[in-house]
mmCIF file of C-alpha atoms in Angstrom:
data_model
loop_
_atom_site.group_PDB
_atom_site.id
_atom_site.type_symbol
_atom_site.label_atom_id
_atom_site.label_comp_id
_atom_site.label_asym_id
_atom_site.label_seq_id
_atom_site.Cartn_x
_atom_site.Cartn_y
_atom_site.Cartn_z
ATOM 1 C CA UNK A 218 -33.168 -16.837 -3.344
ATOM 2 C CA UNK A 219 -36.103 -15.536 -1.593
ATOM 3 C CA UNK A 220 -36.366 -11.866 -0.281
ATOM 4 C CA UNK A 221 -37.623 -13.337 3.425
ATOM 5 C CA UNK A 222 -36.394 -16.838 4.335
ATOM 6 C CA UNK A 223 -38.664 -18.681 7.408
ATOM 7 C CA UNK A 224 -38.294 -22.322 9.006
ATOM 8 C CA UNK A 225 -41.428 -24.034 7.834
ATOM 9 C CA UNK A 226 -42.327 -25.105 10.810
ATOM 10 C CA UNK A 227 -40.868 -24.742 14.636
ATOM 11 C CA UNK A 228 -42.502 -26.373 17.728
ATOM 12 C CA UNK A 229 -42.787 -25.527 21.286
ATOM 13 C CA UNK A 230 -44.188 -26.240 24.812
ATOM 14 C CA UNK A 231 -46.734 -24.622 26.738
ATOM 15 C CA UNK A 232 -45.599 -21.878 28.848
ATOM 16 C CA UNK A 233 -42.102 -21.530 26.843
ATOM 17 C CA UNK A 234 -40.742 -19.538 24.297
ATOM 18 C CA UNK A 235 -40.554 -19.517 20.901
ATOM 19 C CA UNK A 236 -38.314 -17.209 18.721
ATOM 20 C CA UNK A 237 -39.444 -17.019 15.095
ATOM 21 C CA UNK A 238 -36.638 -15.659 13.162
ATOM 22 C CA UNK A 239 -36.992 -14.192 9.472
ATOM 23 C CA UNK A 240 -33.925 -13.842 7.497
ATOM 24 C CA UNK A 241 -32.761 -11.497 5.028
ATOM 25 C CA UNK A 242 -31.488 -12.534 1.876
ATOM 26 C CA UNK A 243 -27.865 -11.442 1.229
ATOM 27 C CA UNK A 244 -27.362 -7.248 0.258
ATOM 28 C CA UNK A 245 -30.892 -6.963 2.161
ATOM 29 C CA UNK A 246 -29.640 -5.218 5.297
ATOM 30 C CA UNK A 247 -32.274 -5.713 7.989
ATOM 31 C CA UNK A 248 -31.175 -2.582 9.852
ATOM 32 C CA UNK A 249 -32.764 -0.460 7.570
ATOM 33 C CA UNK A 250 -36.089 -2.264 7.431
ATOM 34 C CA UNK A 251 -38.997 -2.079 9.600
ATOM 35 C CA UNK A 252 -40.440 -5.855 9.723
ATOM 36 C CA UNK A 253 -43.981 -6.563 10.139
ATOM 37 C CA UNK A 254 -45.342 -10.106 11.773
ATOM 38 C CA UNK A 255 -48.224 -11.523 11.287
ATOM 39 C CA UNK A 256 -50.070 -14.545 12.709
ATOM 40 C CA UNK A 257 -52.314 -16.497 10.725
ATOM 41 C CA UNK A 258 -54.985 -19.349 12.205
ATOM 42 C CA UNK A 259 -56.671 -21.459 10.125
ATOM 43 C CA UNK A 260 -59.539 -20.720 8.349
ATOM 44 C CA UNK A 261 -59.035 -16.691 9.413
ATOM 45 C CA UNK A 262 -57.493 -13.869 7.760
ATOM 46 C CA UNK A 263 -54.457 -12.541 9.031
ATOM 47 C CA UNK A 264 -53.604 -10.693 11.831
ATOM 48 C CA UNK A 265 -51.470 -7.488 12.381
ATOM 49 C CA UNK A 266 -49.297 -8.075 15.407
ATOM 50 C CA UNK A 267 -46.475 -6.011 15.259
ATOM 51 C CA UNK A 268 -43.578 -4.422 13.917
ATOM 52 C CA UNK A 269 -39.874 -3.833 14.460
ATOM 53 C CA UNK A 270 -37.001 -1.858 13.250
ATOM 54 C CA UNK A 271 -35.224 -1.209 16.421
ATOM 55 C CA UNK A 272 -35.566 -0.241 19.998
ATOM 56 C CA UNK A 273 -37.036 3.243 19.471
ATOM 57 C CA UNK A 274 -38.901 2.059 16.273
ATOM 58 C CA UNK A 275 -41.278 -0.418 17.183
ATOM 59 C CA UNK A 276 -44.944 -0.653 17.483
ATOM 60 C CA UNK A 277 -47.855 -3.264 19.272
ATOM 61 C CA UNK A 278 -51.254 -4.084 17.227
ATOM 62 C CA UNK A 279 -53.945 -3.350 18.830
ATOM 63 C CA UNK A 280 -54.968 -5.795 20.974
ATOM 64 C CA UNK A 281 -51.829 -7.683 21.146
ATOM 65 C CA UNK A 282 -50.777 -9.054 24.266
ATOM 66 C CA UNK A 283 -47.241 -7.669 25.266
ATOM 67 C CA UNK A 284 -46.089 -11.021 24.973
ATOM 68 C CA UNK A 285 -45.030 -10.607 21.686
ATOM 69 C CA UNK A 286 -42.078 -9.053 20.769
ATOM 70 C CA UNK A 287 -39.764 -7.917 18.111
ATOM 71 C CA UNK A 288 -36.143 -7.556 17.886
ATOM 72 C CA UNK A 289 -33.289 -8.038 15.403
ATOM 73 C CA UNK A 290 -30.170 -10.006 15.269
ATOM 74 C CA UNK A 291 -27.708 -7.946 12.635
ATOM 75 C CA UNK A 292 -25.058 -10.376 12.677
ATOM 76 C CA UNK A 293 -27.342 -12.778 11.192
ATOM 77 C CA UNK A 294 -29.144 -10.125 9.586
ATOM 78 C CA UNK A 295 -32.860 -11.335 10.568
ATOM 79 C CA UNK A 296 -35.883 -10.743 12.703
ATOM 80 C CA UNK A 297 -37.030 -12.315 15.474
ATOM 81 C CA UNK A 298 -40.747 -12.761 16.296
ATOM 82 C CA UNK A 299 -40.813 -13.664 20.049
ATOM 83 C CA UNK A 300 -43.494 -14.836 21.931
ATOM 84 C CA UNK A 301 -43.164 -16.153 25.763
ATOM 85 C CA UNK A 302 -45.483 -18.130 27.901
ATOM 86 C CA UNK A 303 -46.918 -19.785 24.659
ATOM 87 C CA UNK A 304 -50.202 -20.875 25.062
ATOM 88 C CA UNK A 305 -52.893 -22.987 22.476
ATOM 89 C CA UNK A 306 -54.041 -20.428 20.961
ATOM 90 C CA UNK A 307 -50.913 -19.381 19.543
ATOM 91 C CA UNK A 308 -50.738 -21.988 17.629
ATOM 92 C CA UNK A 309 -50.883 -20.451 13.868
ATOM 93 C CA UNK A 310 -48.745 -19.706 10.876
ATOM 94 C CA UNK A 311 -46.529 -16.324 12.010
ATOM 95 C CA UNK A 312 -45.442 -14.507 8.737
ATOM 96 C CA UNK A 313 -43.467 -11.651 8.038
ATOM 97 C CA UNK A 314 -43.008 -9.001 5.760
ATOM 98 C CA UNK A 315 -40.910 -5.993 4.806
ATOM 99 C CA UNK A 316 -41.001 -3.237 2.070
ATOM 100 C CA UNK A 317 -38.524 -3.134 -0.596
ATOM 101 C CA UNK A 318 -38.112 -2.592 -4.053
ATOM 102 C CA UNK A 319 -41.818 -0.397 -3.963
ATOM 103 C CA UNK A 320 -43.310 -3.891 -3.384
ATOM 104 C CA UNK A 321 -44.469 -5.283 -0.016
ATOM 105 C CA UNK A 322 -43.113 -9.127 0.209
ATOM 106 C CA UNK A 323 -44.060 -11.556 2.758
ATOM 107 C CA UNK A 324 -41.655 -14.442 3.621
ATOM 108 C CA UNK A 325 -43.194 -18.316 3.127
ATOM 109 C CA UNK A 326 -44.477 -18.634 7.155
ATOM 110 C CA UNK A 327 -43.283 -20.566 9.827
ATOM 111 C CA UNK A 328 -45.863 -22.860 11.368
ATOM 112 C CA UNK A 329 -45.839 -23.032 15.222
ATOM 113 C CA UNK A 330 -47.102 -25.821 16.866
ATOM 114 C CA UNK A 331 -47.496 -25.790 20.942
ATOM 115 C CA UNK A 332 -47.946 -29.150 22.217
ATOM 116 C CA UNK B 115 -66.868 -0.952 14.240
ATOM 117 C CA UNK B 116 -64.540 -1.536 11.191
ATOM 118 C CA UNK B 117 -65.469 -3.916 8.657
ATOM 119 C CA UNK B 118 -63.970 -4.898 5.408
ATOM 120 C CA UNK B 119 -66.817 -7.298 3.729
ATOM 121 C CA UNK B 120 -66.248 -9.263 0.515
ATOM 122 C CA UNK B 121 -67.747 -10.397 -2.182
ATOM 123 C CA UNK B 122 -68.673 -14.192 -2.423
ATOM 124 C CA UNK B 123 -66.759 -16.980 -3.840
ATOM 125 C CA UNK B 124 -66.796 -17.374 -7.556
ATOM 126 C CA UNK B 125 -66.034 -20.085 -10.354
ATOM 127 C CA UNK B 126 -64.263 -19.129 -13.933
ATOM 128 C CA UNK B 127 -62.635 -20.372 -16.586
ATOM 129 C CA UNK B 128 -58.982 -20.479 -17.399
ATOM 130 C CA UNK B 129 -59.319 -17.253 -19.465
ATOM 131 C CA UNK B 130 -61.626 -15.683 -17.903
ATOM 132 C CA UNK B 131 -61.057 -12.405 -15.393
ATOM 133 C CA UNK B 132 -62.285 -11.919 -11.992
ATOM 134 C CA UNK B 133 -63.383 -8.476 -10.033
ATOM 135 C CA UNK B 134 -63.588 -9.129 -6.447
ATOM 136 C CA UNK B 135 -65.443 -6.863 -3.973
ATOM 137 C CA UNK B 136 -64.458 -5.383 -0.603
ATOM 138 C CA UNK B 137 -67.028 -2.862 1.258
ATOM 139 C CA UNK B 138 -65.330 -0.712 4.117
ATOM 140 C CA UNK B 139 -67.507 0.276 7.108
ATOM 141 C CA UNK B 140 -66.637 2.118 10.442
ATOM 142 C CA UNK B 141 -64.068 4.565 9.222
ATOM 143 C CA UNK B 142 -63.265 7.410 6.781
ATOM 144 C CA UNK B 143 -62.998 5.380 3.860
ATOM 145 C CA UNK B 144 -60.312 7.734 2.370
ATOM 146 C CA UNK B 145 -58.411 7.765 4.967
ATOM 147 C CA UNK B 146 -56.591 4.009 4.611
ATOM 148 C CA UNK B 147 -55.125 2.497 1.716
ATOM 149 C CA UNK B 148 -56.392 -1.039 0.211
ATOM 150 C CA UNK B 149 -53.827 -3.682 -0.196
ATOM 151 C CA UNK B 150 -54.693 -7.663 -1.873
ATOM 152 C CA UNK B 151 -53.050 -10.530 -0.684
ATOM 153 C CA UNK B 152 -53.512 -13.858 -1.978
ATOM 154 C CA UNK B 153 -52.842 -17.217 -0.321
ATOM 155 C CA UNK B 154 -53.334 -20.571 -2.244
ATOM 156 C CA UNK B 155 -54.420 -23.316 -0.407
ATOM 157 C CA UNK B 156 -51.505 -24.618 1.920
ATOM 158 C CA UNK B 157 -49.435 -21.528 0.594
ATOM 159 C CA UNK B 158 -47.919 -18.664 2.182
ATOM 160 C CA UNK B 159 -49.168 -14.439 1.443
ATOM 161 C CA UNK B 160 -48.604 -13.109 -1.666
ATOM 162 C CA UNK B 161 -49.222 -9.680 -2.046
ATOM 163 C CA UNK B 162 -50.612 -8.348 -4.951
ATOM 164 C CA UNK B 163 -50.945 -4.327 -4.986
ATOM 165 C CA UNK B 164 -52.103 -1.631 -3.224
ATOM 166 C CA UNK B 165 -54.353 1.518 -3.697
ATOM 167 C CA UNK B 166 -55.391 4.898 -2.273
ATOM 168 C CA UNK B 167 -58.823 5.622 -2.138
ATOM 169 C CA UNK B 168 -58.690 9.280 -1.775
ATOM 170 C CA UNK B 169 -56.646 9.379 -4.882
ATOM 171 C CA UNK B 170 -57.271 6.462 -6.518
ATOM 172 C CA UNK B 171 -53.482 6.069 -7.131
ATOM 173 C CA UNK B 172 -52.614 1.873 -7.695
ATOM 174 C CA UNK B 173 -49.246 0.407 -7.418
ATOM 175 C CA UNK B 174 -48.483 -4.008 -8.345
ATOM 176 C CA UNK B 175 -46.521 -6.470 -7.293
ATOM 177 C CA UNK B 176 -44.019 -6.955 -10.531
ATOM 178 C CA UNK B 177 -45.670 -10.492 -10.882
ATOM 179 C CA UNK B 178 -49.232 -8.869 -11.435
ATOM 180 C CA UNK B 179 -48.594 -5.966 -13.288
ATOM 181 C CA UNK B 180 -50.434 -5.321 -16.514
ATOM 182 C CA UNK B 181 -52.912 -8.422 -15.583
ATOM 183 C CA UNK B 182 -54.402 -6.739 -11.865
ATOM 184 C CA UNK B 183 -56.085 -3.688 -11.932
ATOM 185 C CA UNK B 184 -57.426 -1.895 -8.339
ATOM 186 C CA UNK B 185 -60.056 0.458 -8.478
ATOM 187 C CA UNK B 186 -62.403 2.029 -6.007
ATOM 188 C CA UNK B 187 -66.172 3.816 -5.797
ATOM 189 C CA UNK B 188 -65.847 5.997 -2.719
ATOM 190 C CA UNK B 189 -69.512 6.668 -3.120
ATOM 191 C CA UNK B 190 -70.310 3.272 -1.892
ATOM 192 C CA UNK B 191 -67.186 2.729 -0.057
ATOM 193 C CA UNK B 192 -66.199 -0.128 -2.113
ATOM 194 C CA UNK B 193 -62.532 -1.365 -3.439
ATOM 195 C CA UNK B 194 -61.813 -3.692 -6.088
ATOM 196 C CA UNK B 195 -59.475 -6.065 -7.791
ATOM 197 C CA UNK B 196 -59.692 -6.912 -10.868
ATOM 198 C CA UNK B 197 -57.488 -9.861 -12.079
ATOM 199 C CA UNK B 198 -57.694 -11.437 -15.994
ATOM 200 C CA UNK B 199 -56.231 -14.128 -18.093
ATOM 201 C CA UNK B 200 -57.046 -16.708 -14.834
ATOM 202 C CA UNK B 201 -55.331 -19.600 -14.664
ATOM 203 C CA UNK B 202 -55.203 -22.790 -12.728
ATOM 204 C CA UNK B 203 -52.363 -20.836 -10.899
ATOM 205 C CA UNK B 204 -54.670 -18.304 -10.041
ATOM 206 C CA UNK B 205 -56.944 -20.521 -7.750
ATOM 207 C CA UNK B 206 -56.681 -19.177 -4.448
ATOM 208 C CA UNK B 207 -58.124 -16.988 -1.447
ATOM 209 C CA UNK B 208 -58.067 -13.324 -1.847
ATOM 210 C CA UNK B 209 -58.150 -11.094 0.594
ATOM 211 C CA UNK B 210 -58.094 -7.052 1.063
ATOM 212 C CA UNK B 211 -56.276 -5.453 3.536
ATOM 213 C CA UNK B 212 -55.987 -1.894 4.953
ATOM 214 C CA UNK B 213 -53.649 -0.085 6.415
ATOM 215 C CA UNK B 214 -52.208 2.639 7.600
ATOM 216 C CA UNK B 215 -50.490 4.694 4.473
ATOM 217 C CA UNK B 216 -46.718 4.357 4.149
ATOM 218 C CA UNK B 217 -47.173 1.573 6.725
ATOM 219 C CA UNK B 218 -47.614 -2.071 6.654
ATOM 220 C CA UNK B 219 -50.200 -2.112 9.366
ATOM 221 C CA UNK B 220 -52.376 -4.135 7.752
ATOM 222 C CA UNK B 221 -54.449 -3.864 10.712
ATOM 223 C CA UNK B 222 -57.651 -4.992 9.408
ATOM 224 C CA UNK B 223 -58.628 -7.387 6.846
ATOM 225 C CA UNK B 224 -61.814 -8.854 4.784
ATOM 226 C CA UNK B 225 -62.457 -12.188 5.608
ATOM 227 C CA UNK B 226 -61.472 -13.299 1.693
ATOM 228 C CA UNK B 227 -62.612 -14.541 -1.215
ATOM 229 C CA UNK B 228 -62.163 -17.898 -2.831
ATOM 230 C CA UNK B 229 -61.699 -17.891 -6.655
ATOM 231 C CA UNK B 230 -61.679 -21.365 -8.116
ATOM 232 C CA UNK B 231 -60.375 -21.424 -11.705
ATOM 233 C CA UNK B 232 -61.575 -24.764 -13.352
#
């Protein structure tokens, strides 16, 4: 089973949100990781858009509009990506990523489309 | 402004190795580490290792260890990746990354480097 688990793909409406969730695999506890998102369009590298570990251990890219967020949902022991008033140009693959085990692992990417 | 600027696609044979290029500008180029992330095509990030210039310390992904080798020339503010025994498998983009150390702002990147194996 996979370190990070992401939907594949999750699709949305202009102006909504969307909540991109990354799960922990079992005896992974998410509270004591800070998770990194990234969003990815196509043909580009990467971005840096965030990360999260909890409410007083968070931090913004540069550049990034406040409209996306992290947070955490322990009982389900993921991450949440969130990103409101979607727009077209957040379509793009959203990854995330956490250190553990002295390796830094990225789970597969969730594709957003916003039509 | 910062830059990360890679070397150009390249060809090889299953066998062969690679060494891919990435030139920092705009910043103290000991001051970030270099990470290498790889993404076939249609695939998802897989990170490969990272490095510290100042030191020149290197630490692999489990999957790439003993095969990927990271190096650096701080006098021309240059990283490197160095991957051998390509295989079909190995056909993808590669990209560097740096960040922050201890971090995983990987808050710039090079704009990657296709290697075809073939």
């Amino acid at each position: 089973q996979a370190v990070l688990t992401q939907p594949s793909s999750l699709s949305a409406s202009p102006g909504a949100s969307a909540s991109l969730t990354c799960t922990l695999r079992s005896g992974v506890n998410v509270d004591t990781y800070r998770l990194y998102w990234f969003q990815q369009r196509p043909g580009s590298p990467p971005q840096y858009l965030l990360r999260y570990k909890s409410d007083s251990d968070w931090q913004q890219g540069s550049g990034v509009p406040s409209r996306f967020s992290g947070s955490k949902v322990t009982s389900a022991n993921a991450g949440i990506l969130l990103i409101s008033g979607l727009q077209s140009e957040d379509e793009a693959d959203y990854y995330c990523m956490i250190w553990h085990n002295s390796a830094w692992v990225f789970g597969g990417g969730t594709k957003l489309t916003v039509l | 402004q910062v830059q990360l600027v890679q070397s150009g696609a390249e060809v090889k044979k299953p066998g062969a190795s690679v060494k891919v290029s990435c030139k920092a500008s705009g910043y103290t180029f000991t001051s970030y580490d270099f990470n290498w992330v790889r993404q076939a095509t249609g695939q998802g990030l897989e990170w490969m290792g990272w490095m510290n210039p100042n030191s020149g310390q290197a630490g692999y992904a489990p999957k790439f260890q003993g095969r990927v080798t990271l190096t650096r020339d701080t006098s021309i503010r240059t990283a490197y990746m160095e991957l051998t025994s390509l295989t079909s498998e190995d056909t993808a983009v590669y990209f560097c990354a740096r960040n922050i150390r201890d971090t995983g702002n990987f808050d710039f990147w090079g704009q990657g480097t296709l290697v075809t194996v073939s």
